[in-house]
Amino acid sequence: MVEKPSFYITTPIYYVNAAPHLGTAYCTILSDVMARYKRSTGYNVKFLTGLDEHGEKVQQAAEAHNMTPQEWCDSLAPAFHDIWKTLEISNDDFIRTTEQRQIDAVQYLWNRMKEAGYIYKGSYDGWYCVPEETYFTETQVQKADEERHTEGQHLCPDCGRPLERVQEESWFFKLSEFQDKLLALYDEHPDFVMPDFRMREVRTFVEGGLRDISVSRTSFDWGIPVPFDDKHVTYVWFDALLNYATAVGFGSPAMADEYAYRWPAQFHVVGKDIIRFHCVIWPAMLMAIGEAIPEHVFAHGFLMVRDDEGKNVKMSKSLGNAISPKDVIDLLGVEGYRYYFMTDCVPGEDGGISYGRMEQVYNADLANSWGNLVSRALNMSAKYFDGKTPELPDDWAQTQNPLRSIAEGIAERYCASMDVIQYTQAKDVVMELVHAANHYIEDSAPWSVAKDPARADELALIIANLLESIRICAHLLAPFLPSTSAEVLRRMSLEDEIDTDDLVAMCAWGGLKGGVTVTKGDALFPRLQKK
Ligand code: ME8
């Protein structure tokens, strides 16, 4: 048997400084849709998410709650597991950086780095932003302070929060030696960073020159000890980035086959805030120890809240405009939630979200179009064909009709968008068929055809064309609406098609089963009423 190709996709591992929020859920659903889509197109997928549990930020959050860092992490981890389960996240693994596998891998990394000659001991004297877990030089801070007129206060150039002065002995990683190699990587793989405009930003940054980075700390102890210098703990990002390799067996002799099969990853999905770590530091770390570089880093934008004047503002608790995942689930249900964020926010760009828009998208696409189509077609089939799909002649699928024309090549067009995470476009491809099918009902008026027994074959064909369109759309919508699609297929007695691994073949016109039970069922997406 030929082994399926591997597709390895990851989300960032989230800090356990607070409960999961809409932004972390957005990134995780984005990755989940890709994982589900790839499973349906014949890949053996590994989808990883997890938690970033070390570092000063987590230690401070624990102290603020009178807990040890480990107790604090253990107390928050279930909230992440729960929300991912609720949101139908299909991850195959969940890594926590306090697990033994990560400690072993990070210590192995240190030894490999030392052997390769890319680390050295020095002393760090500069600024540190704890919320961002990022170092800044004197010059960077001065420049940002001047621009912001901070009146002598030193604030983080990225997030604007107060900085900490750090003066300590530290191990350094020779990042400065990787400028040319990184530029060569970007030249050879222009889609290493997606979308394009992010690739250009990364290149410009690297062209500006790279400095060695401090990768260990001595002023606190919540981290993985450096194996040959136990006064030092690993800088949280040097630890966190490695999680992607750890989870597929980096450094573990027992997992050598798995590592060979899975590594490098196909996609790291991250937010735009952590691009430099993933597109500069991470590939340089891998180059230093001679490991393969991941194929793509996809950077998504941030969720912004649309205010009353239609302007996008950052979602924040202090502005009082933060929306919690639970609020959205209460309004739209889990499937409506997934559909809204995946099809209405353009991946890669900042997304302006609002309750008004959520209701609009839900009602227009899910209640009035998709839900309504399924309900009308299934009802008519059950009503006119005695609770069944119509009995069909062998050649029924050869007959030309407007739906069949749209369905031809639909899976290929959809895949072209899905492969590059253009979900909004992929959704438009499917919706074209959904809308056409709704129009087809009006145009063909099955209720009048049904009145004339002489037109029974015509009626069977109309209903078959509708059901076949629904079958295809259910498959294509499955990554966004997994439960709904499974339910639609079950209602048409097509349970064996759920979880297909050959989407394109599955979407070829003509797969409908004739003469099998059809279940009407409840409305899939009841219309939201204006409050
Ligand atoms: O950075 N809109 O973890 P983190 C969309 N531990 N996405 C958002 C968002 C928003 N408003 N706010 C956050 C870390 N995110 C590190 C990662 S990986 C080796 C280590 C998402 O908990 C976005 O994907 O701060 C961002 O990159 C991620 O949450 C940061 O999560």
Coordinates of C-alpha atoms and ligand atoms in Angstrom, one line a residue:
M1 CA 0.0 0.0 0.0
V2 CA 1.3 3.4 -0.9
E3 CA 1.5 5.7 2.1
K4 CA -0.4 8.9 2.0
P5 CA 1.7 12.0 1.8
S6 CA 2.1 13.8 5.1
F7 CA 0.6 17.3 5.7
Y8 CA 1.8 18.8 9.0
I9 CA 0.1 22.0 10.1
T10 CA 0.5 24.0 13.4
T11 CA -1.0 26.9 15.3
P12 CA 1.1 29.1 17.6
I13 CA 1.3 27.7 21.1
Y14 CA -0.6 30.2 23.2
Y15 CA 0.6 31.8 26.4
V16 CA -1.2 30.7 29.4
N17 CA -1.4 34.2 30.8
A18 CA -5.2 34.4 30.2
A19 CA -8.1 32.4 29.0
P20 CA -8.5 31.8 25.2
H21 CA -10.1 34.6 23.4
L22 CA -11.6 35.4 20.0
G23 CA -8.1 36.0 18.4
T24 CA -6.6 32.7 19.5
A25 CA -9.8 30.9 18.4
Y26 CA -9.6 32.6 15.0
C27 CA -6.1 31.3 14.4
T28 CA -7.0 27.9 15.6
I29 CA -10.1 27.6 13.4
L30 CA -8.2 28.9 10.4
S31 CA -5.7 26.0 10.8
D32 CA -8.5 23.5 11.5
V33 CA -10.2 24.3 8.3
M34 CA -7.0 23.6 6.4
A35 CA -6.4 20.4 8.3
R36 CA -9.9 19.1 7.5
Y37 CA -9.6 20.2 3.9
K38 CA -6.3 18.4 3.5
R39 CA -7.6 15.2 5.1
S40 CA -10.4 15.3 2.5
T41 CA -7.9 15.5 -0.3
G42 CA -5.9 12.5 0.5
Y43 CA -3.3 13.6 3.0
N44 CA -2.3 12.0 6.3
V45 CA -2.6 15.2 8.4
K46 CA -1.0 16.0 11.7
F47 CA -2.5 19.1 13.2
L48 CA -0.8 20.5 16.3
T49 CA -1.8 23.1 18.8
G50 CA -0.7 23.7 22.4
L51 CA 0.4 26.0 25.1
D52 CA 3.5 28.1 25.7
E53 CA 3.9 27.7 29.5
H54 CA 7.4 29.1 30.3
G55 CA 8.7 32.6 30.6
E56 CA 8.5 35.7 32.8
K57 CA 5.0 36.6 31.6
V58 CA 3.5 33.3 32.7
Q59 CA 5.5 33.4 36.0
Q60 CA 4.1 36.8 36.7
A61 CA 0.6 35.8 35.9
A62 CA 1.0 32.8 38.3
E63 CA 2.4 35.0 41.1
A64 CA -0.5 37.5 40.7
H65 CA -2.8 34.5 41.4
N66 CA -0.8 33.1 44.3
M67 CA 0.1 29.9 42.5
T68 CA 3.2 28.2 41.3
P69 CA 3.7 28.6 37.6
Q70 CA 3.0 24.9 37.1
E71 CA -0.2 25.1 39.1
W72 CA -1.2 28.1 37.2
C73 CA -0.6 26.4 33.8
D74 CA -2.4 23.3 34.9
S75 CA -5.4 25.4 36.1
L76 CA -5.7 27.1 32.7
A77 CA -5.0 24.2 30.3
P78 CA -8.5 22.7 30.5
A79 CA -10.0 26.0 29.3
F80 CA -8.0 25.6 26.1
H81 CA -8.9 22.0 25.7
D82 CA -12.6 22.8 26.3
I83 CA -12.9 25.6 23.9
W84 CA -11.2 23.7 21.1
K85 CA -13.5 20.8 21.6
T86 CA -16.5 23.1 21.6
L87 CA -15.3 24.7 18.4
E88 CA -14.8 21.3 16.7
I89 CA -11.1 21.7 16.4
S90 CA -9.7 18.5 15.0
N91 CA -6.1 18.7 16.4
D92 CA -4.2 15.4 16.5
D93 CA -1.9 16.5 19.3
F94 CA -1.7 19.1 22.0
I95 CA 1.7 20.1 23.3
R96 CA 2.6 21.8 26.5
T97 CA 6.1 23.2 26.8
T98 CA 6.4 21.9 30.4
E99 CA 6.1 18.3 29.1
Q100 CA 9.1 16.0 29.3
R101 CA 9.2 15.6 25.5
Q102 CA 9.8 19.3 25.1
I103 CA 12.4 19.6 27.9
D104 CA 14.3 16.7 26.3
A105 CA 14.1 18.3 22.8
V106 CA 15.1 21.8 24.0
Q107 CA 18.2 20.4 25.8
Y108 CA 19.1 18.3 22.8
L109 CA 18.8 21.6 20.7
W110 CA 21.2 23.3 23.1
N111 CA 23.8 20.5 22.7
R112 CA 23.4 20.5 18.9
M113 CA 23.8 24.3 18.8
K114 CA 26.9 24.1 20.9
E115 CA 28.5 21.4 18.7
A116 CA 27.6 23.4 15.6
G117 CA 29.4 26.5 17.1
Y118 CA 26.4 28.9 16.9
I119 CA 26.1 29.9 20.5
Y120 CA 28.5 31.7 22.9
K121 CA 28.3 33.2 26.4
G122 CA 28.3 37.0 26.8
S123 CA 26.4 39.5 28.7
Y124 CA 23.1 41.2 27.8
D125 CA 22.5 44.8 28.7
G126 CA 19.3 46.2 27.3
W127 CA 15.5 46.3 27.5
Y128 CA 12.9 43.6 27.8
C129 CA 9.2 43.7 27.3
V130 CA 7.6 41.0 29.4
P131 CA 4.1 41.0 27.8
E132 CA 5.8 40.5 24.4
E133 CA 8.7 38.4 25.7
T134 CA 10.9 40.4 23.4
Y135 CA 14.3 42.1 23.8
F136 CA 14.9 45.7 22.5
T137 CA 18.2 47.6 22.1
E138 CA 18.8 51.0 23.5
T139 CA 18.6 52.6 20.0
Q140 CA 15.2 50.9 19.3
V141 CA 13.8 52.1 22.6
Q142 CA 15.1 55.6 22.3
K143 CA 13.7 56.0 18.8
A144 CA 10.3 54.7 19.8
D145 CA 10.3 56.9 22.9
E146 CA 11.1 60.0 20.9
E147 CA 8.3 59.2 18.4
R148 CA 5.8 58.7 21.1
H149 CA 7.0 61.6 23.4
T150 CA 7.1 59.3 26.4
E151 CA 8.7 62.0 28.6
G152 CA 11.5 59.9 29.9
Q153 CA 9.5 56.7 30.4
H154 CA 10.8 53.7 28.4
L155 CA 8.0 52.0 26.6
C156 CA 7.9 48.9 24.4
P157 CA 8.3 49.9 20.7
D158 CA 5.8 47.3 19.7
C159 CA 3.0 47.3 22.4
G160 CA 3.7 50.6 24.3
R161 CA 3.8 49.0 27.7
P162 CA 6.6 49.8 30.2
L163 CA 9.9 48.0 29.7
E164 CA 12.2 46.2 32.1
R165 CA 15.9 46.9 32.2
V166 CA 17.8 43.6 31.9
Q167 CA 21.5 43.3 32.6
E168 CA 22.6 39.7 33.0
E169 CA 25.0 37.0 31.8
S170 CA 23.5 35.3 28.8
W171 CA 24.0 32.8 26.1
F172 CA 23.7 34.2 22.6
F173 CA 22.6 32.7 19.3
K174 CA 24.7 33.9 16.3
L175 CA 21.7 35.1 14.3
S176 CA 23.9 37.7 12.6
E177 CA 25.6 34.9 10.6
F178 CA 22.3 34.0 8.8
Q179 CA 21.5 37.1 6.8
D180 CA 22.7 35.7 3.5
K181 CA 21.3 32.3 4.0
L182 CA 17.9 33.7 5.0
L183 CA 17.8 35.9 1.9
A184 CA 18.7 32.9 -0.2
L185 CA 15.9 31.0 1.4
Y186 CA 13.4 33.8 0.5
D187 CA 14.7 33.9 -3.0
E188 CA 14.4 30.2 -3.6
H189 CA 11.0 30.0 -1.8
P190 CA 9.2 33.2 -2.4
D191 CA 6.1 31.7 -0.9
F192 CA 7.9 30.7 2.4
V193 CA 6.0 33.6 3.9
M194 CA 2.4 34.1 2.9
P195 CA 0.7 36.5 1.9
D196 CA 3.2 38.2 -0.5
F197 CA 3.2 41.5 1.3
R198 CA 4.4 39.9 4.5
M199 CA 7.2 38.2 2.6
R200 CA 8.4 41.6 1.4
E201 CA 8.3 43.0 5.0
V202 CA 10.4 40.1 6.3
R203 CA 12.9 40.5 3.5
T204 CA 13.3 44.2 4.1
F205 CA 13.8 43.5 7.8
V206 CA 16.5 40.9 7.1
E207 CA 18.2 43.2 4.5
G208 CA 18.6 45.8 7.3
G209 CA 21.0 43.4 9.1
L210 CA 20.7 41.0 12.0
R211 CA 22.1 41.1 15.5
D212 CA 22.9 38.1 17.6
I213 CA 20.1 37.4 20.1
S214 CA 20.2 36.5 23.7
V215 CA 18.7 33.0 24.2
S216 CA 19.0 32.4 28.0
R217 CA 18.0 34.2 31.2
T218 CA 19.4 34.1 34.7
S219 CA 17.2 36.6 36.5
F220 CA 14.3 34.2 37.0
D221 CA 13.9 30.4 36.8
W222 CA 10.6 29.5 35.1
G223 CA 12.2 27.9 32.0
I224 CA 14.1 24.9 30.7
P225 CA 17.6 24.7 32.2
V226 CA 20.5 25.0 29.8
P227 CA 22.0 21.5 30.0
F228 CA 25.6 22.6 30.4
D229 CA 25.0 25.7 32.4
D230 CA 22.2 25.3 35.0
K231 CA 22.3 28.9 36.2
H232 CA 20.6 29.7 32.9
V233 CA 17.1 28.9 31.7
T234 CA 16.1 29.0 28.0
Y235 CA 14.7 32.2 26.6
V236 CA 11.0 31.5 26.1
W237 CA 11.0 31.9 22.3
F238 CA 14.0 29.6 21.9
D239 CA 12.0 27.0 23.8
A240 CA 8.6 27.7 22.2
L241 CA 9.6 27.6 18.5
L242 CA 11.0 24.2 18.9
N243 CA 7.6 22.7 19.9
Y244 CA 6.8 22.2 16.3
A245 CA 9.7 19.9 15.8
T246 CA 9.4 18.2 19.2
A247 CA 5.8 17.1 18.5
V248 CA 7.0 15.0 15.5
G249 CA 10.0 13.5 17.3
F250 CA 12.9 15.9 17.0
G251 CA 15.8 14.5 19.1
S252 CA 13.9 11.3 20.0
P253 CA 15.5 8.1 18.7
A254 CA 12.3 6.2 19.3
M255 CA 10.5 8.6 16.9
A256 CA 13.1 8.8 14.1
D257 CA 10.6 7.3 11.5
E258 CA 7.9 9.7 12.5
Y259 CA 10.3 12.7 12.3
A260 CA 11.5 11.6 8.8
Y261 CA 7.9 11.3 7.6
R262 CA 6.5 14.5 9.1
W263 CA 9.4 17.0 9.1
P264 CA 9.5 19.7 7.7
A265 CA 6.0 21.1 8.4
Q266 CA 3.9 22.3 5.5
F267 CA 2.3 25.2 7.3
H268 CA 2.9 27.2 10.4
V269 CA -0.2 29.4 10.8
V270 CA 0.6 32.5 13.0
G271 CA -0.7 36.0 13.6
K272 CA 1.1 39.0 12.1
D273 CA 2.5 39.9 15.5
I274 CA 4.9 37.0 15.6
I275 CA 6.2 36.9 12.0
R276 CA 9.8 37.7 12.8
F277 CA 10.1 34.9 15.3
H278 CA 8.8 32.4 12.7
C279 CA 10.3 33.8 9.5
V280 CA 13.7 34.9 10.7
I281 CA 14.7 33.3 14.0
W282 CA 13.1 29.9 13.5
P283 CA 14.5 29.1 10.1
A284 CA 18.0 30.4 11.3
M285 CA 17.8 28.0 14.3
L286 CA 17.0 25.1 11.9
M287 CA 19.8 26.1 9.5
A288 CA 22.3 26.2 12.4
I289 CA 21.7 22.6 13.3
G290 CA 21.2 21.4 9.7
E291 CA 17.5 20.6 9.9
A292 CA 14.9 21.2 7.1
I293 CA 13.0 24.4 6.9
P294 CA 9.2 24.5 7.0
E295 CA 7.4 25.1 3.7
H296 CA 5.2 28.0 4.6
V297 CA 4.5 30.4 7.3
F298 CA 1.0 31.9 6.8
A299 CA 0.5 35.1 8.7
H300 CA -3.1 36.2 9.4
G301 CA -4.3 39.6 10.3
F302 CA -5.9 40.8 13.5
L303 CA -9.6 40.9 14.4
M304 CA -10.8 44.5 14.8
V305 CA -14.1 45.6 16.1
R306 CA -16.1 47.9 13.7
D307 CA -17.4 50.8 15.8
D308 CA -20.6 52.8 15.3
E309 CA -19.0 55.0 12.7
G310 CA -17.8 52.0 10.7
K311 CA -14.2 52.4 11.7
N312 CA -12.1 49.4 12.7
V313 CA -10.6 49.6 16.2
K314 CA -8.5 47.0 18.0
M315 CA -10.5 44.7 20.2
S316 CA -9.4 45.2 23.8
K317 CA -10.8 44.6 27.2
S318 CA -9.9 48.1 28.4
L319 CA -11.9 49.7 25.5
G320 CA -14.9 47.5 26.6
N321 CA -15.3 46.2 23.0
A322 CA -13.9 42.7 23.5
I323 CA -16.2 39.9 22.4
S324 CA -15.8 36.5 24.0
P325 CA -16.1 33.2 22.0
K326 CA -19.0 32.3 24.2
D327 CA -20.9 35.5 23.2
V328 CA -20.5 34.5 19.5
I329 CA -21.4 30.9 20.1
D330 CA -24.6 32.0 21.9
L331 CA -25.5 34.1 18.9
L332 CA -24.5 32.0 16.0
G333 CA -24.0 28.5 17.3
V334 CA -20.6 26.8 16.8
E335 CA -21.0 26.2 13.0
G336 CA -22.3 29.7 12.4
Y337 CA -19.3 31.0 14.4
R338 CA -16.8 29.0 12.3
Y339 CA -18.5 30.0 9.0
Y340 CA -18.6 33.8 9.9
F341 CA -14.9 34.1 10.8
M342 CA -13.6 31.9 8.0
T343 CA -15.7 33.3 5.2
D344 CA -16.1 37.0 6.1
C345 CA -12.7 38.0 7.3
V346 CA -10.1 37.8 4.5
P347 CA -7.3 35.6 5.8
G348 CA -4.1 37.7 5.9
E349 CA -5.8 41.0 6.3
D350 CA -7.2 42.6 9.5
G351 CA -10.9 41.7 9.8
G352 CA -13.5 44.2 10.9
I353 CA -16.1 42.3 12.9
S354 CA -19.4 43.4 14.4
Y355 CA -22.5 41.7 15.7
G356 CA -24.6 43.4 12.9
R357 CA -22.4 41.8 10.2
M358 CA -22.4 38.4 12.0
E359 CA -26.2 38.3 11.9
Q360 CA -26.2 39.5 8.3
V361 CA -23.9 36.8 7.1
Y362 CA -25.6 34.1 9.1
N363 CA -29.0 35.0 7.8
A364 CA -28.1 35.5 4.2
D365 CA -25.7 32.6 3.6
L366 CA -26.7 30.0 6.2
A367 CA -30.4 30.5 7.0
N368 CA -31.7 31.9 3.7
S369 CA -29.4 30.2 1.2
W370 CA -27.8 27.0 2.3
G371 CA -30.2 25.9 5.1
N372 CA -33.2 26.9 3.1
L373 CA -32.0 25.0 0.0
V374 CA -31.4 21.8 2.0
S375 CA -34.7 22.0 3.7
R376 CA -36.8 22.7 0.5
A377 CA -35.0 20.0 -1.6
L378 CA -35.2 17.3 1.1
N379 CA -38.8 18.2 1.9
M380 CA -39.9 18.0 -1.8
S381 CA -38.0 14.7 -2.3
A382 CA -39.7 13.2 0.8
K383 CA -43.1 14.5 -0.3
Y384 CA -43.1 13.6 -3.9
F385 CA -41.1 10.3 -3.6
D386 CA -42.6 8.7 -0.6
G387 CA -39.8 9.6 1.9
K388 CA -37.1 8.7 -0.5
T389 CA -34.8 10.1 -3.1
P390 CA -36.2 9.6 -6.6
E391 CA -35.4 6.3 -8.4
L392 CA -33.1 7.3 -11.3
P393 CA -32.3 5.8 -14.7
D394 CA -28.6 4.9 -15.1
D395 CA -27.9 7.8 -17.4
W396 CA -29.7 10.5 -15.4
A397 CA -26.5 12.4 -14.7
Q398 CA -25.7 12.9 -18.4
T399 CA -28.6 15.3 -18.9
Q400 CA -27.4 18.9 -19.3
N401 CA -28.9 21.4 -16.8
P402 CA -27.7 24.7 -15.3
L403 CA -26.6 23.1 -12.0
R404 CA -24.5 20.4 -13.7
S405 CA -22.7 23.1 -15.7
I406 CA -21.8 25.1 -12.5
A407 CA -20.8 21.9 -10.7
E408 CA -18.3 20.9 -13.5
G409 CA -14.8 21.6 -12.3
I410 CA -16.2 23.1 -9.0
A411 CA -13.9 21.1 -6.8
E412 CA -10.8 22.1 -8.7
R413 CA -11.7 25.8 -8.5
Y414 CA -12.5 25.4 -4.8
C415 CA -9.2 23.6 -4.2
A416 CA -7.2 26.3 -5.9
S417 CA -8.4 28.8 -3.3
M418 CA -8.3 26.5 -0.3
D419 CA -4.7 25.5 -1.0
V420 CA -3.5 29.1 -0.5
I421 CA -5.9 29.7 2.4
Q422 CA -8.2 32.0 0.4
Y423 CA -11.3 30.8 2.2
T424 CA -13.5 33.7 1.2
Q425 CA -12.9 32.9 -2.5
A426 CA -13.5 29.2 -1.9
K427 CA -16.8 30.0 -0.2
D428 CA -17.8 32.1 -3.1
V429 CA -17.3 29.2 -5.4
V430 CA -19.6 27.0 -3.4
M431 CA -22.2 29.7 -2.9
E432 CA -22.5 30.1 -6.6
L433 CA -23.9 26.6 -6.8
V434 CA -26.1 27.1 -3.7
H435 CA -27.6 30.3 -5.2
A436 CA -28.1 28.7 -8.6
A437 CA -29.9 25.8 -7.0
N438 CA -32.2 28.1 -5.1
H439 CA -33.0 29.9 -8.4
Y440 CA -33.4 26.5 -10.2
I441 CA -36.2 25.7 -7.7
E442 CA -38.1 28.8 -8.7
D443 CA -37.4 28.4 -12.4
S444 CA -38.4 24.7 -12.6
A445 CA -41.3 25.0 -10.1
P446 CA -41.4 21.3 -9.1
W447 CA -44.8 21.9 -7.3
S448 CA -46.5 22.5 -10.7
V449 CA -44.6 19.6 -12.4
A450 CA -45.8 17.3 -9.6
K451 CA -49.4 18.0 -10.5
D452 CA -49.0 16.3 -13.8
P453 CA -48.4 12.5 -13.6
A454 CA -47.2 12.5 -17.2
R455 CA -44.2 14.6 -16.1
A456 CA -43.0 12.2 -13.4
D457 CA -39.6 11.6 -15.0
E458 CA -39.1 15.4 -15.3
L459 CA -39.9 15.8 -11.6
A460 CA -37.5 13.1 -10.6
L461 CA -34.7 14.7 -12.6
I462 CA -35.4 18.2 -11.1
I463 CA -35.2 16.8 -7.6
A464 CA -32.2 14.7 -8.4
N465 CA -30.3 17.7 -9.8
L466 CA -31.1 19.6 -6.6
L467 CA -30.1 16.8 -4.3
E468 CA -26.9 16.2 -6.3
S469 CA -26.0 19.9 -5.9
I470 CA -26.6 19.7 -2.2
R471 CA -24.4 16.6 -1.9
I472 CA -21.5 18.3 -3.6
C473 CA -21.9 21.5 -1.6
A474 CA -22.0 19.6 1.6
H475 CA -18.7 18.1 0.8
L476 CA -17.1 21.4 -0.1
L477 CA -18.5 23.1 3.0
A478 CA -17.4 20.4 5.3
P479 CA -14.1 22.0 6.5
F480 CA -16.1 25.1 7.6
L481 CA -19.3 23.3 8.8
P482 CA -18.2 19.8 9.7
S483 CA -21.3 18.8 11.7
T484 CA -23.8 20.4 9.3
S485 CA -22.2 18.7 6.3
A486 CA -22.2 15.3 8.0
E487 CA -25.9 15.8 9.0
V488 CA -26.9 16.7 5.4
L489 CA -25.2 13.6 4.1
R490 CA -26.9 11.5 6.7
R491 CA -30.2 12.9 5.8
M492 CA -29.6 11.7 2.3
S493 CA -28.5 8.2 3.4
L494 CA -24.9 9.0 2.4
E495 CA -23.2 8.4 5.7
D496 CA -20.4 6.4 4.0
E497 CA -19.4 9.6 2.1
I498 CA -18.7 11.5 5.4
D499 CA -14.9 12.0 5.9
T500 CA -14.0 11.3 2.4
D501 CA -10.3 11.4 1.5
D502 CA -10.9 12.0 -2.2
L503 CA -12.8 15.2 -2.4
V504 CA -12.4 15.8 -6.2
A505 CA -13.7 12.4 -7.1
M506 CA -16.5 12.7 -4.6
C507 CA -17.7 16.0 -6.2
A508 CA -18.0 14.5 -9.7
W509 CA -21.6 15.0 -10.9
G510 CA -23.7 11.8 -10.6
G511 CA -22.8 10.3 -7.2
L512 CA -26.3 10.6 -5.7
K513 CA -28.0 7.4 -4.5
G514 CA -31.5 7.0 -5.9
G515 CA -34.4 5.3 -4.0
V516 CA -32.9 5.7 -0.5
T517 CA -34.5 7.1 2.6
V518 CA -34.4 10.9 2.9
T519 CA -34.9 12.5 6.2
K520 CA -36.4 16.0 6.4
G521 CA -35.1 17.0 9.9
D522 CA -35.1 20.3 11.7
A523 CA -34.0 23.6 10.1
L524 CA -30.2 23.5 10.0
F525 CA -29.9 27.3 10.6
P526 CA -33.0 28.9 12.1
R527 CA -33.2 32.6 11.1
L528 CA -31.9 35.0 13.7
Q529 CA -34.6 37.5 14.7
K530 CA -33.7 41.1 15.3
K531 CA -33.5 41.7 19.0
Ligands
ME8_1 O1 2.5 34.9 20.9 N1 -6.8 38.8 16.2 O2 1.2 33.5 22.1 P1 -0.1 34.4 22.3 C1 -6.4 37.6 15.7 N2 3.2 32.1 22.8 N3 -5.5 36.8 16.2 C2 -5.0 37.1 17.4 C3 -5.4 38.3 18.1 C4 -6.4 39.2 17.5 N4 -6.9 40.3 18.0 N5 -4.8 38.3 19.3 C5 -4.0 37.2 19.3 C6 2.4 33.9 21.5 N6 -4.2 36.5 18.2 C7 3.4 32.9 21.7 C8 3.5 32.1 20.4 S1 4.5 30.1 18.9 C9 6.0 29.2 18.9 C10 4.6 31.0 20.4 C11 -3.6 35.2 17.9 O3 -1.0 33.7 23.3 C12 -2.5 35.3 16.8 O4 -2.5 34.1 16.0 O5 0.2 35.8 22.5 C13 -1.2 35.5 17.5 O6 -0.1 35.2 16.7 C14 -1.4 34.6 18.6 O7 -2.8 34.7 19.0 C15 -0.5 34.9 19.8 O8 -0.9 34.2 20.9

